Amino acid sequence: MPSDGRDLVSALRTRLGTLAGAAVLAVLLWRLGTGALLDGLRRIDAVTVLAALGIGLVTTVFSAWRWALVARGLRIRLPLGAAVADYYRALFLNAALPGGVLGDVHRAVRHGRSAGDLGRGVRAVVLERVAGQLALTGAGAAVLLTMPSPVRGAARHLAPLVALALLGALAVLLALRRNRPPARRTTSTRRTPPHRGRALRAVLGEAREGLLSRRNLPGVAGSSVVVLAGHLTMFVLAARVAGSPASVAVLVPLAVLALLAMALPLNVGGWGPREGVTAWAFGAAGLGAGTGLGVAVVYGVLGLAASLPGAVVLVARRHTGRYASPPASSDTVTVTPVSSAKHSAKESARLASSSFPFSADPSEGRPMTPEVV
């Protein structure tokens, strides 16, 4: 498909997702009213905002550390300080812009270009997000299977089927790998595997090095657990602010459902499915759908407050980019070594041939020196 066709499909998908999220919010407000929502918002005070900022600091630092570990596994440099600043900015852009992923796209492109390898920079962000989603999926499955929730019965019925499907897929993959014929070599020609096969093996190798290596696995797993615990704590805080008297044991499965709903690409800056699923889950648990809507909205507001340091980073880097690099004078002569020129030409050609499904052109700030959930 031509690049303009892909851009059109991506734009339509983003707009449809935004419209779907807005439609969910509109239906919820129409059916449930705004009473519980406004009451929850009125309860937010300075102490609550400070608590959200503290929780956000912990989750952001550990998320940035996970990103730095993954980048190290992919052999690109990413200092922790730069990772924290970029992660904060990405969180703010995710919360402030439609789609909920534009901040991650921006940090992927920025880091890849500053590191001199756009492809690896993008894959580092993708793998970091995959690590967060795997932690959420694993912990969420354990919580929904063991703790009382509106979906525990359905989860227990589906769990054996899902497990059998995964075991079957694994058995098929192992059988195909064992029965694969060896590559034939002759003196004149050497048979090479297809391009897609090489690309898939390269991606799996990078995933293994970035996430599952002995050097990275403990840090990636530990940081993912801390980040998930921070999000659950934020949800319990939002429930208390919204006036829900439910215990933590009751709230945790509902929080898992809300976090899983946030992964759906049908939202407006994260809003939409989270509110719908939380309202339904609270209603099914006997806690009131209106209360669930209020909890979800308060959670969204606290999440936005926790990302506000990213706005400071964004403004600071725009200011630095505007005043820190004055243009060179016309009588300045720049001499480029031949080896550097050759390296730059090769690098430009390699980056131009890289395929990346997003388009972004970050214009603010100095180049970064080599980030949900």
PDB file of N, CA, C and O in Angstrom, residues 17 20-21 24-25 28 99-101 129 133 136-137 140 144 151 228 231-232 235 252-282 292 296 299 372-373:
ATOM      1  N   GLY A  17     -11.371   6.107  16.566  1.00  0.00           N
ATOM      2  CA  GLY A  17     -11.151   5.809  17.975  1.00  0.00           C
ATOM      3  C   GLY A  17     -11.538   6.964  18.871  1.00  0.00           C
ATOM      4  O   GLY A  17     -12.152   6.777  19.926  1.00  0.00           O
ATOM      5  N   ALA A  20     -15.299   7.176  18.967  1.00  0.00           N
ATOM      6  CA  ALA A  20     -15.856   6.106  19.788  1.00  0.00           C
ATOM      7  C   ALA A  20     -15.714   6.428  21.272  1.00  0.00           C
ATOM      8  O   ALA A  20     -16.651   6.230  22.060  1.00  0.00           O
ATOM      9  N   GLY A  21     -14.548   6.936  21.678  1.00  0.00           N
ATOM     10  CA  GLY A  21     -14.366   7.318  23.078  1.00  0.00           C
ATOM     11  C   GLY A  21     -15.300   8.424  23.500  1.00  0.00           C
ATOM     12  O   GLY A  21     -15.898   8.388  24.590  1.00  0.00           O
ATOM     13  N   VAL A  24     -18.823   7.016  23.960  1.00  0.00           N
ATOM     14  CA  VAL A  24     -18.978   6.300  25.235  1.00  0.00           C
ATOM     15  C   VAL A  24     -19.210   7.276  26.376  1.00  0.00           C
ATOM     16  O   VAL A  24     -20.107   7.088  27.218  1.00  0.00           O
ATOM     17  N   LEU A  25     -18.421   8.338  26.427  1.00  0.00           N
ATOM     18  CA  LEU A  25     -18.596   9.341  27.479  1.00  0.00           C
ATOM     19  C   LEU A  25     -19.965   9.999  27.397  1.00  0.00           C
ATOM     20  O   LEU A  25     -20.634  10.212  28.423  1.00  0.00           O
ATOM     21  N   LEU A  28     -22.670   7.621  28.681  1.00  0.00           N
ATOM     22  CA  LEU A  28     -22.600   7.478  30.136  1.00  0.00           C
ATOM     23  C   LEU A  28     -23.194   8.689  30.840  1.00  0.00           C
ATOM     24  O   LEU A  28     -23.970   8.554  31.804  1.00  0.00           O
ATOM     25  N   GLY A  99      -6.198   9.931  21.250  1.00  0.00           N
ATOM     26  CA  GLY A  99      -5.516   8.699  20.867  1.00  0.00           C
ATOM     27  C   GLY A  99      -4.809   8.018  22.004  1.00  0.00           C
ATOM     28  O   GLY A  99      -4.773   6.805  22.092  1.00  0.00           O
ATOM     29  N   GLY A 100      -4.181   8.790  22.907  1.00  0.00           N
ATOM     30  CA  GLY A 100      -3.537   8.222  24.071  1.00  0.00           C
ATOM     31  C   GLY A 100      -2.184   7.584  23.827  1.00  0.00           C
ATOM     32  O   GLY A 100      -1.609   6.989  24.746  1.00  0.00           O
ATOM     33  N   VAL A 101      -1.615   7.694  22.603  1.00  0.00           N
ATOM     34  CA  VAL A 101      -0.313   7.069  22.323  1.00  0.00           C
ATOM     35  C   VAL A 101       0.657   8.028  21.642  1.00  0.00           C
ATOM     36  O   VAL A 101       1.805   7.649  21.380  1.00  0.00           O
ATOM     37  N   ARG A 129       6.672  -0.914  26.375  1.00  0.00           N
ATOM     38  CA  ARG A 129       5.219  -0.934  26.552  1.00  0.00           C
ATOM     39  C   ARG A 129       4.692  -2.366  26.611  1.00  0.00           C
ATOM     40  O   ARG A 129       3.757  -2.671  27.355  1.00  0.00           O
ATOM     41  N   GLN A 133       2.360  -4.182  29.521  1.00  0.00           N
ATOM     42  CA  GLN A 133       1.109  -4.869  29.228  1.00  0.00           C
ATOM     43  C   GLN A 133       1.162  -6.338  29.649  1.00  0.00           C
ATOM     44  O   GLN A 133       0.153  -6.896  30.107  1.00  0.00           O
ATOM     45  N   LEU A 136       0.593  -6.363  33.368  1.00  0.00           N
ATOM     46  CA  LEU A 136      -0.820  -6.116  33.656  1.00  0.00           C
ATOM     47  C   LEU A 136      -1.667  -7.342  33.320  1.00  0.00           C
ATOM     48  O   LEU A 136      -2.563  -7.725  34.091  1.00  0.00           O
ATOM     49  N   THR A 137      -1.393  -7.983  32.181  1.00  0.00           N
ATOM     50  CA  THR A 137      -2.176  -9.151  31.781  1.00  0.00           C
ATOM     51  C   THR A 137      -1.975 -10.314  32.745  1.00  0.00           C
ATOM     52  O   THR A 137      -2.940 -10.968  33.170  1.00  0.00           O
ATOM     53  N   GLY A 140      -3.365  -9.285  36.163  1.00  0.00           N
ATOM     54  CA  GLY A 140      -4.807  -9.165  36.042  1.00  0.00           C
ATOM     55  C   GLY A 140      -5.486 -10.516  35.967  1.00  0.00           C
ATOM     56  O   GLY A 140      -6.546 -10.734  36.577  1.00  0.00           O
ATOM     57  N   LEU A 144      -8.249 -11.643  38.660  1.00  0.00           N
ATOM     58  CA  LEU A 144      -9.622 -11.912  38.231  1.00  0.00           C
ATOM     59  C   LEU A 144     -10.015 -13.374  38.433  1.00  0.00           C
ATOM     60  O   LEU A 144     -11.208 -13.684  38.540  1.00  0.00           O
ATOM     61  N   VAL A 151     -16.545 -10.580  36.949  1.00  0.00           N
ATOM     62  CA  VAL A 151     -16.151 -11.426  35.823  1.00  0.00           C
ATOM     63  C   VAL A 151     -15.412 -12.679  36.277  1.00  0.00           C
ATOM     64  O   VAL A 151     -14.854 -13.385  35.435  1.00  0.00           O
ATOM     65  N   LEU A 228       2.690  -1.204  38.190  1.00  0.00           N
ATOM     66  CA  LEU A 228       1.315  -1.689  38.302  1.00  0.00           C
ATOM     67  C   LEU A 228       0.755  -1.415  39.697  1.00  0.00           C
ATOM     68  O   LEU A 228      -0.408  -0.992  39.831  1.00  0.00           O
ATOM     69  N   HIS A 231      -0.349   2.194  39.857  1.00  0.00           N
ATOM     70  CA  HIS A 231      -1.630   2.459  39.195  1.00  0.00           C
ATOM     71  C   HIS A 231      -2.810   1.969  40.039  1.00  0.00           C
ATOM     72  O   HIS A 231      -3.842   2.637  40.124  1.00  0.00           O
ATOM     73  N   LEU A 232      -2.650   0.811  40.661  1.00  0.00           N
ATOM     74  CA  LEU A 232      -3.712   0.309  41.534  1.00  0.00           C
ATOM     75  C   LEU A 232      -3.899   1.220  42.746  1.00  0.00           C
ATOM     76  O   LEU A 232      -5.036   1.478  43.183  1.00  0.00           O
ATOM     77  N   PHE A 235      -5.888   4.178  41.740  1.00  0.00           N
ATOM     78  CA  PHE A 235      -7.310   3.863  41.592  1.00  0.00           C
ATOM     79  C   PHE A 235      -7.987   3.823  42.960  1.00  0.00           C
ATOM     80  O   PHE A 235      -9.110   4.332  43.117  1.00  0.00           O
ATOM     81  N   VAL A 252      -9.579  -3.738  43.993  1.00  0.00           N
ATOM     82  CA  VAL A 252      -8.453  -4.152  43.147  1.00  0.00           C
ATOM     83  C   VAL A 252      -8.922  -4.843  41.861  1.00  0.00           C
ATOM     84  O   VAL A 252      -8.451  -4.501  40.765  1.00  0.00           O
ATOM     85  N   PRO A 253      -9.852  -5.828  41.912  1.00  0.00           N
ATOM     86  CA  PRO A 253     -10.303  -6.416  40.631  1.00  0.00           C
ATOM     87  C   PRO A 253     -10.981  -5.400  39.722  1.00  0.00           C
ATOM     88  O   PRO A 253     -10.819  -5.463  38.491  1.00  0.00           O
ATOM     89  N   LEU A 254     -11.717  -4.451  40.300  1.00  0.00           N
ATOM     90  CA  LEU A 254     -12.355  -3.429  39.484  1.00  0.00           C
ATOM     91  C   LEU A 254     -11.303  -2.518  38.856  1.00  0.00           C
ATOM     92  O   LEU A 254     -11.454  -2.085  37.706  1.00  0.00           O
ATOM     93  N   ALA A 255     -10.237  -2.244  39.602  1.00  0.00           N
ATOM     94  CA  ALA A 255      -9.146  -1.443  39.039  1.00  0.00           C
ATOM     95  C   ALA A 255      -8.457  -2.157  37.894  1.00  0.00           C
ATOM     96  O   ALA A 255      -8.094  -1.536  36.884  1.00  0.00           O
ATOM     97  N   VAL A 256      -8.286  -3.477  38.020  1.00  0.00           N
ATOM     98  CA  VAL A 256      -7.669  -4.248  36.935  1.00  0.00           C
ATOM     99  C   VAL A 256      -8.515  -4.158  35.675  1.00  0.00           C
ATOM    100  O   VAL A 256      -8.001  -3.976  34.561  1.00  0.00           O
ATOM    101  N   LEU A 257      -9.833  -4.273  35.822  1.00  0.00           N
ATOM    102  CA  LEU A 257     -10.714  -4.152  34.662  1.00  0.00           C
ATOM    103  C   LEU A 257     -10.590  -2.772  34.026  1.00  0.00           C
ATOM    104  O   LEU A 257     -10.565  -2.641  32.793  1.00  0.00           O
ATOM    105  N   ALA A 258     -10.512  -1.733  34.850  1.00  0.00           N
ATOM    106  CA  ALA A 258     -10.374  -0.377  34.316  1.00  0.00           C
ATOM    107  C   ALA A 258      -9.055  -0.213  33.573  1.00  0.00           C
ATOM    108  O   ALA A 258      -9.008   0.401  32.488  1.00  0.00           O
ATOM    109  N   LEU A 259      -7.959  -0.756  34.119  1.00  0.00           N
ATOM    110  CA  LEU A 259      -6.658  -0.635  33.466  1.00  0.00           C
ATOM    111  C   LEU A 259      -6.628  -1.410  32.153  1.00  0.00           C
ATOM    112  O   LEU A 259      -6.024  -0.961  31.173  1.00  0.00           O
ATOM    113  N   LEU A 260      -7.267  -2.580  32.132  1.00  0.00           N
ATOM    114  CA  LEU A 260      -7.336  -3.328  30.877  1.00  0.00           C
ATOM    115  C   LEU A 260      -8.143  -2.577  29.833  1.00  0.00           C
ATOM    116  O   LEU A 260      -7.810  -2.584  28.636  1.00  0.00           O
ATOM    117  N   ALA A 261      -9.207  -1.892  30.264  1.00  0.00           N
ATOM    118  CA  ALA A 261     -10.011  -1.112  29.319  1.00  0.00           C
ATOM    119  C   ALA A 261      -9.227   0.054  28.757  1.00  0.00           C
ATOM    120  O   ALA A 261      -9.444   0.458  27.598  1.00  0.00           O
ATOM    121  N   MET A 262      -8.304   0.602  29.540  1.00  0.00           N
ATOM    122  CA  MET A 262      -7.509   1.736  29.057  1.00  0.00           C
ATOM    123  C   MET A 262      -6.596   1.350  27.907  1.00  0.00           C
ATOM    124  O   MET A 262      -6.121   2.221  27.171  1.00  0.00           O
ATOM    125  N   ALA A 263      -6.312   0.051  27.767  1.00  0.00           N
ATOM    126  CA  ALA A 263      -5.453  -0.388  26.665  1.00  0.00           C
ATOM    127  C   ALA A 263      -6.167  -0.391  25.327  1.00  0.00           C
ATOM    128  O   ALA A 263      -5.522  -0.498  24.286  1.00  0.00           O
ATOM    129  N   LEU A 264      -7.501  -0.262  25.339  1.00  0.00           N
ATOM    130  CA  LEU A 264      -8.243  -0.245  24.080  1.00  0.00           C
ATOM    131  C   LEU A 264      -7.989   1.063  23.329  1.00  0.00           C
ATOM    132  O   LEU A 264      -8.021   2.142  23.929  1.00  0.00           O
ATOM    133  N   PRO A 265      -7.727   1.010  22.027  1.00  0.00           N
ATOM    134  CA  PRO A 265      -7.414   2.232  21.267  1.00  0.00           C
ATOM    135  C   PRO A 265      -8.661   3.004  20.854  1.00  0.00           C
ATOM    136  O   PRO A 265      -8.746   3.497  19.738  1.00  0.00           O
ATOM    137  N   LEU A 266      -9.642   3.089  21.721  1.00  0.00           N
ATOM    138  CA  LEU A 266     -10.888   3.809  21.430  1.00  0.00           C
ATOM    139  C   LEU A 266     -11.114   4.816  22.541  1.00  0.00           C
ATOM    140  O   LEU A 266     -11.992   4.661  23.387  1.00  0.00           O
ATOM    141  N   ASN A 267     -10.313   5.856  22.564  1.00  0.00           N
ATOM    142  CA  ASN A 267     -10.381   6.783  23.677  1.00  0.00           C
ATOM    143  C   ASN A 267     -10.013   8.184  23.236  1.00  0.00           C
ATOM    144  O   ASN A 267      -9.467   8.389  22.149  1.00  0.00           O
ATOM    145  N   VAL A 268     -10.292   9.122  24.112  1.00  0.00           N
ATOM    146  CA  VAL A 268      -9.910  10.515  23.907  1.00  0.00           C
ATOM    147  C   VAL A 268      -8.932  10.864  25.017  1.00  0.00           C
ATOM    148  O   VAL A 268      -9.328  11.191  26.141  1.00  0.00           O
ATOM    149  N   GLY A 269      -7.642  10.734  24.737  1.00  0.00           N
ATOM    150  CA  GLY A 269      -6.645  10.983  25.765  1.00  0.00           C
ATOM    151  C   GLY A 269      -6.782  10.037  26.937  1.00  0.00           C
ATOM    152  O   GLY A 269      -6.468  10.394  28.073  1.00  0.00           O
ATOM    153  N   GLY A 270      -7.213   8.801  26.685  1.00  0.00           N
ATOM    154  CA  GLY A 270      -7.390   7.822  27.744  1.00  0.00           C
ATOM    155  C   GLY A 270      -8.807   7.739  28.276  1.00  0.00           C
ATOM    156  O   GLY A 270      -9.133   6.831  29.048  1.00  0.00           O
ATOM    157  N   TRP A 271      -9.685   8.673  27.882  1.00  0.00           N
ATOM    158  CA  TRP A 271     -11.055   8.716  28.378  1.00  0.00           C
ATOM    159  C   TRP A 271     -11.979   7.949  27.443  1.00  0.00           C
ATOM    160  O   TRP A 271     -11.834   7.998  26.231  1.00  0.00           O
ATOM    161  N   GLY A 272     -12.938   7.262  28.002  1.00  0.00           N
ATOM    162  CA  GLY A 272     -13.931   6.565  27.203  1.00  0.00           C
ATOM    163  C   GLY A 272     -14.175   5.157  27.708  1.00  0.00           C
ATOM    164  O   GLY A 272     -15.032   4.943  28.576  1.00  0.00           O
ATOM    165  N   PRO A 273     -13.443   4.146  27.197  1.00  0.00           N
ATOM    166  CA  PRO A 273     -13.646   2.780  27.672  1.00  0.00           C
ATOM    167  C   PRO A 273     -13.412   2.613  29.168  1.00  0.00           C
ATOM    168  O   PRO A 273     -14.099   1.820  29.816  1.00  0.00           O
ATOM    169  N   ARG A 274     -12.451   3.327  29.719  1.00  0.00           N
ATOM    170  CA  ARG A 274     -12.200   3.231  31.171  1.00  0.00           C
ATOM    171  C   ARG A 274     -13.443   3.604  31.958  1.00  0.00           C
ATOM    172  O   ARG A 274     -13.839   2.891  32.896  1.00  0.00           O
ATOM    173  N   GLU A 275     -14.088   4.707  31.577  1.00  0.00           N
ATOM    174  CA  GLU A 275     -15.282   5.141  32.294  1.00  0.00           C
ATOM    175  C   GLU A 275     -16.430   4.156  32.101  1.00  0.00           C
ATOM    176  O   GLU A 275     -17.167   3.851  33.053  1.00  0.00           O
ATOM    177  N   GLY A 276     -16.583   3.659  30.879  1.00  0.00           N
ATOM    178  CA  GLY A 276     -17.656   2.713  30.616  1.00  0.00           C
ATOM    179  C   GLY A 276     -17.484   1.413  31.394  1.00  0.00           C
ATOM    180  O   GLY A 276     -18.431   0.916  32.023  1.00  0.00           O
ATOM    181  N   VAL A 277     -16.295   0.830  31.350  1.00  0.00           N
ATOM    182  CA  VAL A 277     -16.046  -0.430  32.044  1.00  0.00           C
ATOM    183  C   VAL A 277     -16.128  -0.250  33.555  1.00  0.00           C
ATOM    184  O   VAL A 277     -16.680  -1.111  34.268  1.00  0.00           O
ATOM    185  N   THR A 278     -15.597   0.853  34.077  1.00  0.00           N
ATOM    186  CA  THR A 278     -15.651   1.076  35.521  1.00  0.00           C
ATOM    187  C   THR A 278     -17.083   1.271  36.001  1.00  0.00           C
ATOM    188  O   THR A 278     -17.475   0.737  37.052  1.00  0.00           O
ATOM    189  N   ALA A 279     -17.876   2.017  35.243  1.00  0.00           N
ATOM    190  CA  ALA A 279     -19.285   2.196  35.613  1.00  0.00           C
ATOM    191  C   ALA A 279     -20.006   0.854  35.606  1.00  0.00           C
ATOM    192  O   ALA A 279     -20.775   0.537  36.535  1.00  0.00           O
ATOM    193  N   TRP A 280     -19.776   0.038  34.568  1.00  0.00           N
ATOM    194  CA  TRP A 280     -20.413  -1.283  34.514  1.00  0.00           C
ATOM    195  C   TRP A 280     -19.952  -2.169  35.665  1.00  0.00           C
ATOM    196  O   TRP A 280     -20.763  -2.853  36.314  1.00  0.00           O
ATOM    197  N   ALA A 281     -18.625  -2.200  35.936  1.00  0.00           N
ATOM    198  CA  ALA A 281     -18.093  -3.072  36.983  1.00  0.00           C
ATOM    199  C   ALA A 281     -18.628  -2.675  38.358  1.00  0.00           C
ATOM    200  O   ALA A 281     -19.001  -3.547  39.160  1.00  0.00           O
ATOM    201  N   PHE A 282     -18.674  -1.391  38.657  1.00  0.00           N
ATOM    202  CA  PHE A 282     -19.213  -0.947  39.948  1.00  0.00           C
ATOM    203  C   PHE A 282     -20.695  -1.291  40.046  1.00  0.00           C
ATOM    204  O   PHE A 282     -21.176  -1.699  41.115  1.00  0.00           O
ATOM    205  N   GLY A 292     -19.126   4.385  40.045  1.00  0.00           N
ATOM    206  CA  GLY A 292     -18.026   3.926  39.200  1.00  0.00           C
ATOM    207  C   GLY A 292     -17.601   4.970  38.189  1.00  0.00           C
ATOM    208  O   GLY A 292     -16.406   5.160  37.941  1.00  0.00           O
ATOM    209  N   ALA A 296     -13.865   6.674  37.965  1.00  0.00           N
ATOM    210  CA  ALA A 296     -13.066   6.690  36.741  1.00  0.00           C
ATOM    211  C   ALA A 296     -12.671   8.108  36.353  1.00  0.00           C
ATOM    212  O   ALA A 296     -11.535   8.348  35.924  1.00  0.00           O
ATOM    213  N   TYR A 299     -10.023   9.320  38.721  1.00  0.00           N
ATOM    214  CA  TYR A 299      -8.759   8.672  38.358  1.00  0.00           C
ATOM    215  C   TYR A 299      -8.121   9.356  37.150  1.00  0.00           C
ATOM    216  O   TYR A 299      -6.901   9.575  37.124  1.00  0.00           O
ATOM    217  N   VAL A 372       2.770   3.137  29.307  1.00  0.00           N
ATOM    218  CA  VAL A 372       2.254   3.144  30.055  1.00  0.00           C
ATOM    219  C   VAL A 372       2.760   2.877  30.190  1.00  0.00           C
ATOM    220  O   VAL A 372       2.627   2.607  30.596  1.00  0.00           O
ATOM    221  N   VAL A 373       2.807  -0.275  31.076  1.00  0.00           N
ATOM    222  CA  VAL A 373       2.945   0.706  32.031  1.00  0.00           C
ATOM    223  C   VAL A 373       3.621  -0.152  32.819  1.00  0.00           C
ATOM    224  O   VAL A 373       3.343  -1.261  32.776  1.00  0.00           O
TER     225      VAL A 373
END
